[in-house]
Amino acid sequence: MAFNLDEAIKIANHAVLAKFNRGLTDVEIIVLKGAWQRHEYNQIAAKNQYATSYISQDIAPKLWRSLTEALGEKVKKSNFKEALKRHWEKQCWERQFTSEYYLPSAEPIINHSQQYHSKIQEVSPPLSLTQTEHSLLISELYVERVRIEMLCYETLLQLGSLIRVKAPQLMGKTSLIERVLAKVTKQGYRTV
């Protein structure tokens, strides 16, 4: 899947929805489309029968401010494509990375993890999962660090590579390495 205008609008809309509990307005989408095509604000306004000042002094600044807050990085007309693309790549990576761990048969465990923790002695792992896979699926304590996981994974794909993980106790070092090693093992690599 390639990053294009439609994907950019989806990412922007999703980010704004997640942050502000509202979607992009029609006018904001018009500004995004025009900026994508490198049009000036006066061209965008004229093409869509809006006043130039309305687009350039009201809608566009608010849009870039909203995207800045929603994406967590400075967004403006000159860099919005790159910012949205980084966010899109991160989401693609997260989907790929997590889809390999969350197996369909484990959905009841994930959906009912609160019940699992309250009845920990009563629930046993499904027979189809190894203990490592089971601990990966139910760990609510693990904080996903997609960029670090991706860096570890890419490093381990290099021949003869070694990773050193150093952090205080209870920071998720074991969970991180278990997740990365499980993914590498599924790619056919042997781990030590």
JSON list of C-alpha atoms in Angstrom, two decimals:
[
{"chain": "A", "resi": 1, "resn": "MET", "atom": "CA", "xyz": [0.00, 0.00, 0.00]},
{"chain": "A", "resi": 2, "resn": "ALA", "atom": "CA", "xyz": [1.41, 3.38, -1.00]},
{"chain": "A", "resi": 3, "resn": "PHE", "atom": "CA", "xyz": [1.07, 6.63, 0.86]},
{"chain": "A", "resi": 4, "resn": "ASN", "atom": "CA", "xyz": [-1.16, 8.97, -1.14]},
{"chain": "A", "resi": 5, "resn": "LEU", "atom": "CA", "xyz": [-3.66, 11.79, -0.63]},
{"chain": "A", "resi": 6, "resn": "ASP", "atom": "CA", "xyz": [-6.46, 9.46, 0.46]},
{"chain": "A", "resi": 7, "resn": "GLU", "atom": "CA", "xyz": [-4.21, 7.79, 3.05]},
{"chain": "A", "resi": 8, "resn": "ALA", "atom": "CA", "xyz": [-3.04, 11.22, 4.25]},
{"chain": "A", "resi": 9, "resn": "ILE", "atom": "CA", "xyz": [-6.64, 12.36, 4.75]},
{"chain": "A", "resi": 10, "resn": "LYS", "atom": "CA", "xyz": [-7.47, 9.13, 6.61]},
{"chain": "A", "resi": 11, "resn": "ILE", "atom": "CA", "xyz": [-4.45, 9.52, 8.89]},
{"chain": "A", "resi": 12, "resn": "ALA", "atom": "CA", "xyz": [-5.20, 13.19, 9.57]},
{"chain": "A", "resi": 13, "resn": "ASN", "atom": "CA", "xyz": [-8.87, 12.46, 10.22]},
{"chain": "A", "resi": 14, "resn": "HIS", "atom": "CA", "xyz": [-8.05, 9.55, 12.53]},
{"chain": "A", "resi": 15, "resn": "ALA", "atom": "CA", "xyz": [-5.47, 11.59, 14.47]},
{"chain": "A", "resi": 16, "resn": "VAL", "atom": "CA", "xyz": [-7.82, 14.56, 14.91]},
{"chain": "A", "resi": 17, "resn": "LEU", "atom": "CA", "xyz": [-10.67, 12.23, 15.88]},
{"chain": "A", "resi": 18, "resn": "ALA", "atom": "CA", "xyz": [-8.52, 10.48, 18.48]},
{"chain": "A", "resi": 19, "resn": "LYS", "atom": "CA", "xyz": [-7.25, 13.75, 19.98]},
{"chain": "A", "resi": 20, "resn": "PHE", "atom": "CA", "xyz": [-10.27, 16.05, 19.74]},
{"chain": "A", "resi": 21, "resn": "ASN", "atom": "CA", "xyz": [-13.19, 13.63, 19.35]},
{"chain": "A", "resi": 22, "resn": "ARG", "atom": "CA", "xyz": [-14.18, 15.20, 16.02]},
{"chain": "A", "resi": 23, "resn": "GLY", "atom": "CA", "xyz": [-13.40, 14.49, 12.40]},
{"chain": "A", "resi": 24, "resn": "LEU", "atom": "CA", "xyz": [-11.96, 16.85, 9.83]},
{"chain": "A", "resi": 25, "resn": "THR", "atom": "CA", "xyz": [-14.44, 19.32, 8.40]},
{"chain": "A", "resi": 26, "resn": "ASP", "atom": "CA", "xyz": [-15.10, 19.56, 4.66]},
{"chain": "A", "resi": 27, "resn": "VAL", "atom": "CA", "xyz": [-13.17, 22.84, 4.50]},
{"chain": "A", "resi": 28, "resn": "GLU", "atom": "CA", "xyz": [-10.18, 21.32, 6.31]},
{"chain": "A", "resi": 29, "resn": "ILE", "atom": "CA", "xyz": [-10.17, 18.45, 3.81]},
{"chain": "A", "resi": 30, "resn": "ILE", "atom": "CA", "xyz": [-10.28, 21.00, 0.97]},
{"chain": "A", "resi": 31, "resn": "VAL", "atom": "CA", "xyz": [-7.24, 22.75, 2.48]},
{"chain": "A", "resi": 32, "resn": "LEU", "atom": "CA", "xyz": [-5.40, 19.41, 2.82]},
{"chain": "A", "resi": 33, "resn": "LYS", "atom": "CA", "xyz": [-6.15, 18.52, -0.79]},
{"chain": "A", "resi": 34, "resn": "GLY", "atom": "CA", "xyz": [-5.03, 21.92, -2.03]},
{"chain": "A", "resi": 35, "resn": "ALA", "atom": "CA", "xyz": [-1.87, 21.88, 0.06]},
{"chain": "A", "resi": 36, "resn": "TRP", "atom": "CA", "xyz": [-1.14, 18.34, -1.19]},
{"chain": "A", "resi": 37, "resn": "GLN", "atom": "CA", "xyz": [-1.23, 19.71, -4.75]},
{"chain": "A", "resi": 38, "resn": "ARG", "atom": "CA", "xyz": [1.03, 22.60, -3.66]},
{"chain": "A", "resi": 39, "resn": "HIS", "atom": "CA", "xyz": [-1.61, 25.24, -4.30]},
{"chain": "A", "resi": 40, "resn": "GLU", "atom": "CA", "xyz": [-1.44, 28.61, -2.56]},
{"chain": "A", "resi": 41, "resn": "TYR", "atom": "CA", "xyz": [-4.24, 29.50, -0.17]},
{"chain": "A", "resi": 42, "resn": "ASN", "atom": "CA", "xyz": [-5.68, 32.03, -2.63]},
{"chain": "A", "resi": 43, "resn": "GLN", "atom": "CA", "xyz": [-5.90, 29.29, -5.28]},
{"chain": "A", "resi": 44, "resn": "ILE", "atom": "CA", "xyz": [-7.58, 26.91, -2.85]},
{"chain": "A", "resi": 45, "resn": "ALA", "atom": "CA", "xyz": [-10.06, 29.61, -1.81]},
{"chain": "A", "resi": 46, "resn": "ALA", "atom": "CA", "xyz": [-10.88, 30.66, -5.38]},
{"chain": "A", "resi": 47, "resn": "LYS", "atom": "CA", "xyz": [-11.30, 27.10, -6.61]},
{"chain": "A", "resi": 48, "resn": "ASN", "atom": "CA", "xyz": [-13.79, 26.32, -3.83]},
{"chain": "A", "resi": 49, "resn": "GLN", "atom": "CA", "xyz": [-15.55, 29.73, -3.60]},
{"chain": "A", "resi": 50, "resn": "TYR", "atom": "CA", "xyz": [-14.19, 30.77, -0.22]},
{"chain": "A", "resi": 51, "resn": "ALA", "atom": "CA", "xyz": [-12.65, 34.05, 0.83]},
{"chain": "A", "resi": 52, "resn": "THR", "atom": "CA", "xyz": [-8.85, 33.89, 0.81]},
{"chain": "A", "resi": 53, "resn": "SER", "atom": "CA", "xyz": [-8.68, 35.36, 4.31]},
{"chain": "A", "resi": 54, "resn": "TYR", "atom": "CA", "xyz": [-11.06, 32.67, 5.61]},
{"chain": "A", "resi": 55, "resn": "ILE", "atom": "CA", "xyz": [-8.78, 29.91, 4.32]},
{"chain": "A", "resi": 56, "resn": "SER", "atom": "CA", "xyz": [-5.40, 31.51, 5.05]},
{"chain": "A", "resi": 57, "resn": "GLN", "atom": "CA", "xyz": [-6.15, 33.18, 8.38]},
{"chain": "A", "resi": 58, "resn": "ASP", "atom": "CA", "xyz": [-8.78, 30.93, 9.92]},
{"chain": "A", "resi": 59, "resn": "ILE", "atom": "CA", "xyz": [-9.08, 27.37, 8.57]},
{"chain": "A", "resi": 60, "resn": "ALA", "atom": "CA", "xyz": [-5.46, 26.59, 7.61]},
{"chain": "A", "resi": 61, "resn": "PRO", "atom": "CA", "xyz": [-3.78, 27.82, 10.83]},
{"chain": "A", "resi": 62, "resn": "LYS", "atom": "CA", "xyz": [-6.34, 25.94, 12.94]},
{"chain": "A", "resi": 63, "resn": "LEU", "atom": "CA", "xyz": [-5.85, 22.80, 10.83]},
{"chain": "A", "resi": 64, "resn": "TRP", "atom": "CA", "xyz": [-2.05, 22.86, 11.21]},
{"chain": "A", "resi": 65, "resn": "ARG", "atom": "CA", "xyz": [-2.41, 23.55, 14.95]},
{"chain": "A", "resi": 66, "resn": "SER", "atom": "CA", "xyz": [-4.84, 20.64, 15.34]},
{"chain": "A", "resi": 67, "resn": "LEU", "atom": "CA", "xyz": [-2.54, 18.30, 13.41]},
{"chain": "A", "resi": 68, "resn": "THR", "atom": "CA", "xyz": [0.44, 19.49, 15.47]},
{"chain": "A", "resi": 69, "resn": "GLU", "atom": "CA", "xyz": [-1.33, 18.50, 18.68]},
{"chain": "A", "resi": 70, "resn": "ALA", "atom": "CA", "xyz": [-2.81, 15.30, 17.26]},
{"chain": "A", "resi": 71, "resn": "LEU", "atom": "CA", "xyz": [0.44, 14.00, 15.75]},
{"chain": "A", "resi": 72, "resn": "GLY", "atom": "CA", "xyz": [2.73, 15.27, 18.49]},
{"chain": "A", "resi": 73, "resn": "GLU", "atom": "CA", "xyz": [5.06, 17.15, 16.15]},
{"chain": "A", "resi": 74, "resn": "LYS", "atom": "CA", "xyz": [5.10, 20.58, 14.51]},
{"chain": "A", "resi": 75, "resn": "VAL", "atom": "CA", "xyz": [2.93, 20.51, 11.39]},
{"chain": "A", "resi": 76, "resn": "LYS", "atom": "CA", "xyz": [2.65, 23.26, 8.82]},
{"chain": "A", "resi": 77, "resn": "LYS", "atom": "CA", "xyz": [1.82, 23.55, 5.15]},
{"chain": "A", "resi": 78, "resn": "SER", "atom": "CA", "xyz": [5.42, 22.93, 4.12]},
{"chain": "A", "resi": 79, "resn": "ASN", "atom": "CA", "xyz": [5.91, 19.69, 6.09]},
{"chain": "A", "resi": 80, "resn": "PHE", "atom": "CA", "xyz": [2.46, 18.14, 6.60]},
{"chain": "A", "resi": 81, "resn": "LYS", "atom": "CA", "xyz": [3.05, 15.39, 4.01]},
{"chain": "A", "resi": 82, "resn": "GLU", "atom": "CA", "xyz": [6.14, 14.13, 5.80]},
{"chain": "A", "resi": 83, "resn": "ALA", "atom": "CA", "xyz": [4.49, 14.32, 9.22]},
{"chain": "A", "resi": 84, "resn": "LEU", "atom": "CA", "xyz": [1.43, 12.40, 8.04]},
{"chain": "A", "resi": 85, "resn": "LYS", "atom": "CA", "xyz": [3.64, 9.88, 6.22]},
{"chain": "A", "resi": 86, "resn": "ARG", "atom": "CA", "xyz": [5.65, 9.20, 9.39]},
{"chain": "A", "resi": 87, "resn": "HIS", "atom": "CA", "xyz": [2.42, 8.63, 11.30]},
{"chain": "A", "resi": 88, "resn": "TRP", "atom": "CA", "xyz": [1.10, 6.39, 8.50]},
{"chain": "A", "resi": 89, "resn": "GLU", "atom": "CA", "xyz": [4.34, 4.32, 8.47]},
{"chain": "A", "resi": 90, "resn": "LYS", "atom": "CA", "xyz": [4.14, 3.95, 12.24]},
{"chain": "A", "resi": 91, "resn": "GLN", "atom": "CA", "xyz": [0.55, 2.68, 11.97]},
{"chain": "A", "resi": 92, "resn": "CYS", "atom": "CA", "xyz": [1.51, 0.27, 9.18]},
{"chain": "A", "resi": 93, "resn": "TRP", "atom": "CA", "xyz": [4.35, -1.05, 11.31]},
{"chain": "A", "resi": 94, "resn": "GLU", "atom": "CA", "xyz": [2.12, -1.39, 14.36]},
{"chain": "A", "resi": 95, "resn": "ARG", "atom": "CA", "xyz": [-0.50, -3.31, 12.37]},
{"chain": "A", "resi": 96, "resn": "GLN", "atom": "CA", "xyz": [2.13, -5.62, 10.92]},
{"chain": "A", "resi": 97, "resn": "PHE", "atom": "CA", "xyz": [3.97, -6.09, 14.19]},
{"chain": "A", "resi": 98, "resn": "THR", "atom": "CA", "xyz": [0.94, -6.70, 16.40]},
{"chain": "A", "resi": 99, "resn": "SER", "atom": "CA", "xyz": [-0.94, -8.87, 13.90]},
{"chain": "A", "resi": 100, "resn": "GLU", "atom": "CA", "xyz": [1.78, -11.47, 14.25]},
{"chain": "A", "resi": 101, "resn": "TYR", "atom": "CA", "xyz": [1.25, -11.71, 18.02]},
{"chain": "A", "resi": 102, "resn": "TYR", "atom": "CA", "xyz": [-2.48, -11.45, 18.51]},
{"chain": "A", "resi": 103, "resn": "LEU", "atom": "CA", "xyz": [-3.78, -14.73, 17.22]},
{"chain": "A", "resi": 104, "resn": "PRO", "atom": "CA", "xyz": [-7.51, -15.15, 16.47]},
{"chain": "A", "resi": 105, "resn": "SER", "atom": "CA", "xyz": [-7.83, -17.94, 19.05]},
{"chain": "A", "resi": 106, "resn": "ALA", "atom": "CA", "xyz": [-6.55, -15.59, 21.74]},
{"chain": "A", "resi": 107, "resn": "GLU", "atom": "CA", "xyz": [-9.22, -12.91, 21.33]},
{"chain": "A", "resi": 108, "resn": "PRO", "atom": "CA", "xyz": [-11.21, -14.04, 24.39]},
{"chain": "A", "resi": 109, "resn": "ILE", "atom": "CA", "xyz": [-8.08, -13.65, 26.51]},
{"chain": "A", "resi": 110, "resn": "ILE", "atom": "CA", "xyz": [-7.42, -10.16, 25.18]},
{"chain": "A", "resi": 111, "resn": "ASN", "atom": "CA", "xyz": [-11.04, -9.03, 25.40]},
{"chain": "A", "resi": 112, "resn": "HIS", "atom": "CA", "xyz": [-11.45, -10.34, 28.92]},
{"chain": "A", "resi": 113, "resn": "SER", "atom": "CA", "xyz": [-8.04, -9.55, 30.33]},
{"chain": "A", "resi": 114, "resn": "GLN", "atom": "CA", "xyz": [-9.59, -7.70, 33.29]},
{"chain": "A", "resi": 115, "resn": "GLN", "atom": "CA", "xyz": [-11.50, -10.86, 34.22]},
{"chain": "A", "resi": 116, "resn": "TYR", "atom": "CA", "xyz": [-8.33, -12.85, 33.72]},
{"chain": "A", "resi": 117, "resn": "HIS", "atom": "CA", "xyz": [-6.43, -10.83, 36.29]},
{"chain": "A", "resi": 118, "resn": "SER", "atom": "CA", "xyz": [-9.21, -11.14, 38.86]},
{"chain": "A", "resi": 119, "resn": "LYS", "atom": "CA", "xyz": [-9.49, -14.90, 38.36]},
{"chain": "A", "resi": 120, "resn": "ILE", "atom": "CA", "xyz": [-5.86, -15.69, 37.66]},
{"chain": "A", "resi": 121, "resn": "GLN", "atom": "CA", "xyz": [-5.94, -19.10, 39.38]},
{"chain": "A", "resi": 122, "resn": "GLU", "atom": "CA", "xyz": [-9.04, -20.24, 37.49]},
{"chain": "A", "resi": 123, "resn": "VAL", "atom": "CA", "xyz": [-7.85, -19.51, 33.96]},
{"chain": "A", "resi": 124, "resn": "SER", "atom": "CA", "xyz": [-5.24, -21.63, 32.23]},
{"chain": "A", "resi": 125, "resn": "PRO", "atom": "CA", "xyz": [-3.61, -20.82, 28.89]},
{"chain": "A", "resi": 126, "resn": "PRO", "atom": "CA", "xyz": [-5.09, -22.40, 25.75]},
{"chain": "A", "resi": 127, "resn": "LEU", "atom": "CA", "xyz": [-3.26, -25.51, 24.63]},
{"chain": "A", "resi": 128, "resn": "SER", "atom": "CA", "xyz": [-2.41, -23.98, 21.24]},
{"chain": "A", "resi": 129, "resn": "LEU", "atom": "CA", "xyz": [-0.25, -21.26, 22.77]},
{"chain": "A", "resi": 130, "resn": "THR", "atom": "CA", "xyz": [3.23, -21.60, 24.23]},
{"chain": "A", "resi": 131, "resn": "GLN", "atom": "CA", "xyz": [3.89, -20.01, 27.59]},
{"chain": "A", "resi": 132, "resn": "THR", "atom": "CA", "xyz": [5.82, -17.18, 25.91]},
{"chain": "A", "resi": 133, "resn": "GLU", "atom": "CA", "xyz": [3.02, -16.44, 23.44]},
{"chain": "A", "resi": 134, "resn": "HIS", "atom": "CA", "xyz": [0.50, -16.57, 26.27]},
{"chain": "A", "resi": 135, "resn": "SER", "atom": "CA", "xyz": [2.45, -14.09, 28.40]},
{"chain": "A", "resi": 136, "resn": "LEU", "atom": "CA", "xyz": [2.75, -11.78, 25.40]},
{"chain": "A", "resi": 137, "resn": "LEU", "atom": "CA", "xyz": [-0.98, -11.85, 24.80]},
{"chain": "A", "resi": 138, "resn": "ILE", "atom": "CA", "xyz": [-2.15, -11.12, 28.33]},
{"chain": "A", "resi": 139, "resn": "SER", "atom": "CA", "xyz": [0.52, -8.70, 29.49]},
{"chain": "A", "resi": 140, "resn": "GLU", "atom": "CA", "xyz": [-1.24, -5.45, 30.22]},
{"chain": "A", "resi": 141, "resn": "LEU", "atom": "CA", "xyz": [1.86, -4.14, 31.94]},
{"chain": "A", "resi": 142, "resn": "TYR", "atom": "CA", "xyz": [3.93, -4.07, 28.77]},
{"chain": "A", "resi": 143, "resn": "VAL", "atom": "CA", "xyz": [4.12, -0.60, 27.23]},
{"chain": "A", "resi": 144, "resn": "GLU", "atom": "CA", "xyz": [4.47, -0.91, 23.48]},
{"chain": "A", "resi": 145, "resn": "ARG", "atom": "CA", "xyz": [7.46, 0.94, 22.12]},
{"chain": "A", "resi": 146, "resn": "VAL", "atom": "CA", "xyz": [7.02, 0.44, 18.40]},
{"chain": "A", "resi": 147, "resn": "ARG", "atom": "CA", "xyz": [10.13, 2.33, 17.31]},
{"chain": "A", "resi": 148, "resn": "ILE", "atom": "CA", "xyz": [12.34, 0.45, 19.76]},
{"chain": "A", "resi": 149, "resn": "GLU", "atom": "CA", "xyz": [10.77, -2.89, 18.77]},
{"chain": "A", "resi": 150, "resn": "MET", "atom": "CA", "xyz": [11.28, -2.04, 15.11]},
{"chain": "A", "resi": 151, "resn": "LEU", "atom": "CA", "xyz": [14.92, -1.04, 15.73]},
{"chain": "A", "resi": 152, "resn": "CYS", "atom": "CA", "xyz": [15.58, -4.28, 17.64]},
{"chain": "A", "resi": 153, "resn": "TYR", "atom": "CA", "xyz": [13.87, -6.34, 14.94]},
{"chain": "A", "resi": 154, "resn": "GLU", "atom": "CA", "xyz": [15.81, -4.69, 12.11]},
{"chain": "A", "resi": 155, "resn": "THR", "atom": "CA", "xyz": [19.06, -5.09, 14.03]},
{"chain": "A", "resi": 156, "resn": "LEU", "atom": "CA", "xyz": [18.44, -8.79, 14.66]},
{"chain": "A", "resi": 157, "resn": "LEU", "atom": "CA", "xyz": [17.80, -9.39, 10.97]},
{"chain": "A", "resi": 158, "resn": "GLN", "atom": "CA", "xyz": [21.45, -8.53, 10.33]},
{"chain": "A", "resi": 159, "resn": "LEU", "atom": "CA", "xyz": [23.77, -11.53, 10.33]},
{"chain": "A", "resi": 160, "resn": "GLY", "atom": "CA", "xyz": [25.56, -12.11, 13.65]},
{"chain": "A", "resi": 161, "resn": "SER", "atom": "CA", "xyz": [23.86, -9.20, 15.37]},
{"chain": "A", "resi": 162, "resn": "LEU", "atom": "CA", "xyz": [23.67, -8.64, 19.11]},
{"chain": "A", "resi": 163, "resn": "ILE", "atom": "CA", "xyz": [21.41, -6.39, 21.15]},
{"chain": "A", "resi": 164, "resn": "ARG", "atom": "CA", "xyz": [22.11, -5.11, 24.64]},
{"chain": "A", "resi": 165, "resn": "VAL", "atom": "CA", "xyz": [19.08, -3.92, 26.60]},
{"chain": "A", "resi": 166, "resn": "LYS", "atom": "CA", "xyz": [19.77, -1.97, 29.76]},
{"chain": "A", "resi": 167, "resn": "ALA", "atom": "CA", "xyz": [17.05, -0.52, 31.98]},
{"chain": "A", "resi": 168, "resn": "PRO", "atom": "CA", "xyz": [15.90, -0.54, 35.61]},
{"chain": "A", "resi": 169, "resn": "GLN", "atom": "CA", "xyz": [13.82, -3.38, 36.99]},
{"chain": "A", "resi": 170, "resn": "LEU", "atom": "CA", "xyz": [10.23, -3.81, 35.78]},
{"chain": "A", "resi": 171, "resn": "MET", "atom": "CA", "xyz": [10.69, -1.71, 32.63]},
{"chain": "A", "resi": 172, "resn": "GLY", "atom": "CA", "xyz": [9.72, -4.49, 30.19]},
{"chain": "A", "resi": 173, "resn": "LYS", "atom": "CA", "xyz": [13.12, -5.68, 28.98]},
{"chain": "A", "resi": 174, "resn": "THR", "atom": "CA", "xyz": [12.12, -9.35, 28.95]},
{"chain": "A", "resi": 175, "resn": "SER", "atom": "CA", "xyz": [8.78, -8.65, 27.29]},
{"chain": "A", "resi": 176, "resn": "LEU", "atom": "CA", "xyz": [10.47, -6.52, 24.65]},
{"chain": "A", "resi": 177, "resn": "ILE", "atom": "CA", "xyz": [13.01, -9.20, 23.82]},
{"chain": "A", "resi": 178, "resn": "GLU", "atom": "CA", "xyz": [10.38, -11.99, 23.88]},
{"chain": "A", "resi": 179, "resn": "ARG", "atom": "CA", "xyz": [8.25, -10.05, 21.39]},
{"chain": "A", "resi": 180, "resn": "VAL", "atom": "CA", "xyz": [11.15, -9.28, 19.07]},
{"chain": "A", "resi": 181, "resn": "LEU", "atom": "CA", "xyz": [12.60, -12.81, 19.24]},
{"chain": "A", "resi": 182, "resn": "ALA", "atom": "CA", "xyz": [9.18, -14.34, 18.54]},
{"chain": "A", "resi": 183, "resn": "LYS", "atom": "CA", "xyz": [8.90, -12.23, 15.39]},
{"chain": "A", "resi": 184, "resn": "VAL", "atom": "CA", "xyz": [12.46, -13.05, 14.29]},
{"chain": "A", "resi": 185, "resn": "THR", "atom": "CA", "xyz": [11.87, -16.77, 14.92]},
{"chain": "A", "resi": 186, "resn": "LYS", "atom": "CA", "xyz": [8.75, -16.68, 12.75]},
{"chain": "A", "resi": 187, "resn": "GLN", "atom": "CA", "xyz": [10.94, -15.30, 9.95]},
{"chain": "A", "resi": 188, "resn": "GLY", "atom": "CA", "xyz": [13.03, -18.48, 10.16]},
{"chain": "A", "resi": 189, "resn": "TYR", "atom": "CA", "xyz": [15.98, -17.11, 12.12]},
{"chain": "A", "resi": 190, "resn": "ARG", "atom": "CA", "xyz": [17.62, -19.08, 14.90]},
{"chain": "A", "resi": 191, "resn": "THR", "atom": "CA", "xyz": [18.07, -17.28, 18.20]},
{"chain": "A", "resi": 192, "resn": "VAL", "atom": "CA", "xyz": [20.39, -18.00, 21.11]}
]
